[in-house]
Coordinates of C-alpha atoms and ligand atoms in Angstrom, one line a residue:
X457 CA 8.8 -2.9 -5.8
X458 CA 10.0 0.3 -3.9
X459 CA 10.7 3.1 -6.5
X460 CA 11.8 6.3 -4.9
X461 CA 12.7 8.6 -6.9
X462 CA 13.0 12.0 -4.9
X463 CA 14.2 14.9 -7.4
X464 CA 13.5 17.8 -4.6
X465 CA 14.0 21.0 -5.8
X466 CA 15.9 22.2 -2.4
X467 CA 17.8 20.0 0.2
X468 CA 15.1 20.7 2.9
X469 CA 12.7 19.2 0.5
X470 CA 14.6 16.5 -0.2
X471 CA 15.3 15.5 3.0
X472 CA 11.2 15.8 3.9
X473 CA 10.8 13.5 1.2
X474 CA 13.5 11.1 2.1
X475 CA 11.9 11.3 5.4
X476 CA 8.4 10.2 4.1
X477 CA 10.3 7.2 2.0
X478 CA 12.2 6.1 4.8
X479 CA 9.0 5.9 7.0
X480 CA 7.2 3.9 4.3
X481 CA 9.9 1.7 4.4
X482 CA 10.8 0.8 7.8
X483 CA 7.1 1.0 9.6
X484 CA 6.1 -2.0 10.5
X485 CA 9.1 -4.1 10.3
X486 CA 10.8 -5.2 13.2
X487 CA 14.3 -6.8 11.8
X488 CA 16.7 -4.1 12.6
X489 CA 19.4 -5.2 9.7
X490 CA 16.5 -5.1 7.5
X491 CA 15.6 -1.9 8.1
X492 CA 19.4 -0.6 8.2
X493 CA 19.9 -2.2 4.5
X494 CA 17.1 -0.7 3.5
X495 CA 18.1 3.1 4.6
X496 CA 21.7 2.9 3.8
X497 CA 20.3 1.8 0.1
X498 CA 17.9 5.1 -0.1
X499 CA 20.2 7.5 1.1
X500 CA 22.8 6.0 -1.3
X501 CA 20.6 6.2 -3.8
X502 CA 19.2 10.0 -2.7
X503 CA 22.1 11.7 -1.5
X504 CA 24.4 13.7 -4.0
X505 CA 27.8 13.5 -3.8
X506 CA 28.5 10.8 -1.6
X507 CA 31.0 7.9 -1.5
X508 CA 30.0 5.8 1.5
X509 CA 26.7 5.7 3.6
X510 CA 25.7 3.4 6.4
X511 CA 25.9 1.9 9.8
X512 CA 28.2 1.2 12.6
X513 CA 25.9 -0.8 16.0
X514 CA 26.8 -0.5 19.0
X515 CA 27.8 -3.8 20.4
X516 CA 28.6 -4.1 24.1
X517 CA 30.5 -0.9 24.1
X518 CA 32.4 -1.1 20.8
X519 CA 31.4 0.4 17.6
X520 CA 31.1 -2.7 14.7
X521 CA 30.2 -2.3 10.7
X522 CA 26.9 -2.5 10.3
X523 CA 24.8 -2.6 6.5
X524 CA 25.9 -0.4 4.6
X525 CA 26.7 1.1 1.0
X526 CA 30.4 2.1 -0.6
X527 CA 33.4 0.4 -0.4
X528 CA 34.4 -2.5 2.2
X529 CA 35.4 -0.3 5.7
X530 CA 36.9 -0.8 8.8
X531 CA 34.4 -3.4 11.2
X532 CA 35.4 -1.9 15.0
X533 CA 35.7 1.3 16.5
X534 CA 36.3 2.2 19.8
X535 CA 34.4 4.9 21.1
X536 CA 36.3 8.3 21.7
X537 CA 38.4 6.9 18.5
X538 CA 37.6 8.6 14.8
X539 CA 34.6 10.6 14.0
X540 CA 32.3 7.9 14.2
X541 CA 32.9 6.8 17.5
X542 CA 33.7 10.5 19.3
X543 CA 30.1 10.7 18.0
X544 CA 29.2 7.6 19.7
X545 CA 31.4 8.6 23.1
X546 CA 29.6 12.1 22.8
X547 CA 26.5 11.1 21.6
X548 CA 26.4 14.5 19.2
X549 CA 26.3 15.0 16.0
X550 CA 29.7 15.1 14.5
X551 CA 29.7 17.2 10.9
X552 CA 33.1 17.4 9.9
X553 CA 33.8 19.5 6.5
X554 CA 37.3 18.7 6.7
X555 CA 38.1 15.0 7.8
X556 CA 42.0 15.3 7.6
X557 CA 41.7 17.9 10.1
X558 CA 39.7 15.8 12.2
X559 CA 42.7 14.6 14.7
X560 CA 41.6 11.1 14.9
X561 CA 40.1 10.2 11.9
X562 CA 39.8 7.0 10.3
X563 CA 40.0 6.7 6.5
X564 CA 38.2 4.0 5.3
X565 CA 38.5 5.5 2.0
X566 CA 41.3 8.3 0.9
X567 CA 38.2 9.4 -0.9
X568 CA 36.6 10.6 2.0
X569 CA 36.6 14.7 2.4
X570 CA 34.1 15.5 4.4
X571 CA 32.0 13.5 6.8
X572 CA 28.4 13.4 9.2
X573 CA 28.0 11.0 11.5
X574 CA 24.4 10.8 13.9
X575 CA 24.1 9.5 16.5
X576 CA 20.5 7.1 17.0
X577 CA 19.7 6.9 20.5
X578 CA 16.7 5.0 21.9
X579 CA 15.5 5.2 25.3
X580 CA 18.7 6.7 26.6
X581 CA 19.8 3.9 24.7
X582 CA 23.2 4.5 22.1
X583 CA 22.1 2.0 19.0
X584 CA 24.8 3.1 16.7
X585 CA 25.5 5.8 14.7
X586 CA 24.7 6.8 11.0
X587 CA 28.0 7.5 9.1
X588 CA 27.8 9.5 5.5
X589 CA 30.7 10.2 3.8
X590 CA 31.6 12.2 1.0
X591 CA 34.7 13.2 -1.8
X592 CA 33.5 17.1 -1.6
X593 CA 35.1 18.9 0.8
X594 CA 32.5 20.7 3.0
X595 CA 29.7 18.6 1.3
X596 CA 27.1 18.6 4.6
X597 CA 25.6 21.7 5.4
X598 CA 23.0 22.4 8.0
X599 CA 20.6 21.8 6.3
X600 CA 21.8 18.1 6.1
X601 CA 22.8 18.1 9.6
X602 CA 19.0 18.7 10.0
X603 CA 17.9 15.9 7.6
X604 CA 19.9 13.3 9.0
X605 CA 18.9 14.2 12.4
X606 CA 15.4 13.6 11.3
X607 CA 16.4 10.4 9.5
X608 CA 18.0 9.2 12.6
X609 CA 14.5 10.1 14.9
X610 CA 12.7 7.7 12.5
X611 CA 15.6 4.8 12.3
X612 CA 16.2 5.5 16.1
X613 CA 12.3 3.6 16.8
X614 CA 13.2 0.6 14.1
X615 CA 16.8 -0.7 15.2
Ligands
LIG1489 N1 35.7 7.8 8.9 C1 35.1 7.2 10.0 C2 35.3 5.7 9.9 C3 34.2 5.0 9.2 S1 34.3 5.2 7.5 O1 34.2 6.6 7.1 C4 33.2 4.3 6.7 C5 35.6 7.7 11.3 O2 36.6 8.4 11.4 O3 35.1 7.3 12.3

């Protein structure tokens, strides 16, 4: 049984310790939809403040859903088109505090406030990108832009 239960007492810690969990989860395993399932499912159950959290792959130049956590979304995106896939086209980070003032966003959810999306790149490789979500305005700071980056260095190896 995996029992994570990180209670950091700032988000840098947090995200050290998500980082340490996530390692321990993926090392070792080669199944790439395992592993996504797996880190949607900690960061869902880490993060504060979120509403959706997961993956879209890229597949032969198009962005499709990938495992994930929140409500049903939207399965392609073309690259250049919504936050997740000007991150793809762009291959930076996209942190977004205010997603209706993103021009081509896509709302999966009318939830959604504010957004991060990371890109995980492999060998020169775009895999996908990592898509968190939240109903706070303004919810990722820095610091989280940081975290995630990290997150996506160790998912980046394991997809
Ligand atoms: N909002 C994203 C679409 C994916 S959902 O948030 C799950 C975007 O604009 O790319």
């Amino acid at each position: 049984m995996y029992d994570f239960k990180i209670e950091a007492a700032d988000t840098p810690t947090m995200y050290a310790d998500l980082a340490l969990a996530l390692h321990g989860l993926v090392d070792g395993e080669g199944d790439a939809i395992a592993n996504m399932a797996n880190a949607a499912a900690l960061l869902w159950e880490t993060l504060p403040e979120i509403n959706w959290v997961g993956f879209y792959r890229n597949v032969e130049g198009e962005l499709v859903l990938g495992p994930f956590q929140g409500r049903p979304a939207c399965i392609r995106i073309k690259f250049g088109e919504g936050v997740c896939g000007v991150a793809a086209e762009t291959r930076q980070v996209q942190r977004v505090a205010d997603v209706n003032a993103f021009p081509s966003h896509i709302a999966c959810d009318s939830a959604s406030a504010s957004e991060i999306v990371v890109p995980l790149i492999r060998d020169g490789e775009l895999i996908g990108v990592l898509d968190i979500d939240s109903p706070r305005p303004s919810r990722f700071t820095e610091e989280d832009e940081a975290g995630c980056v990290r997150l996506g260095e160790i998912l980046s190896k394991v997809l």
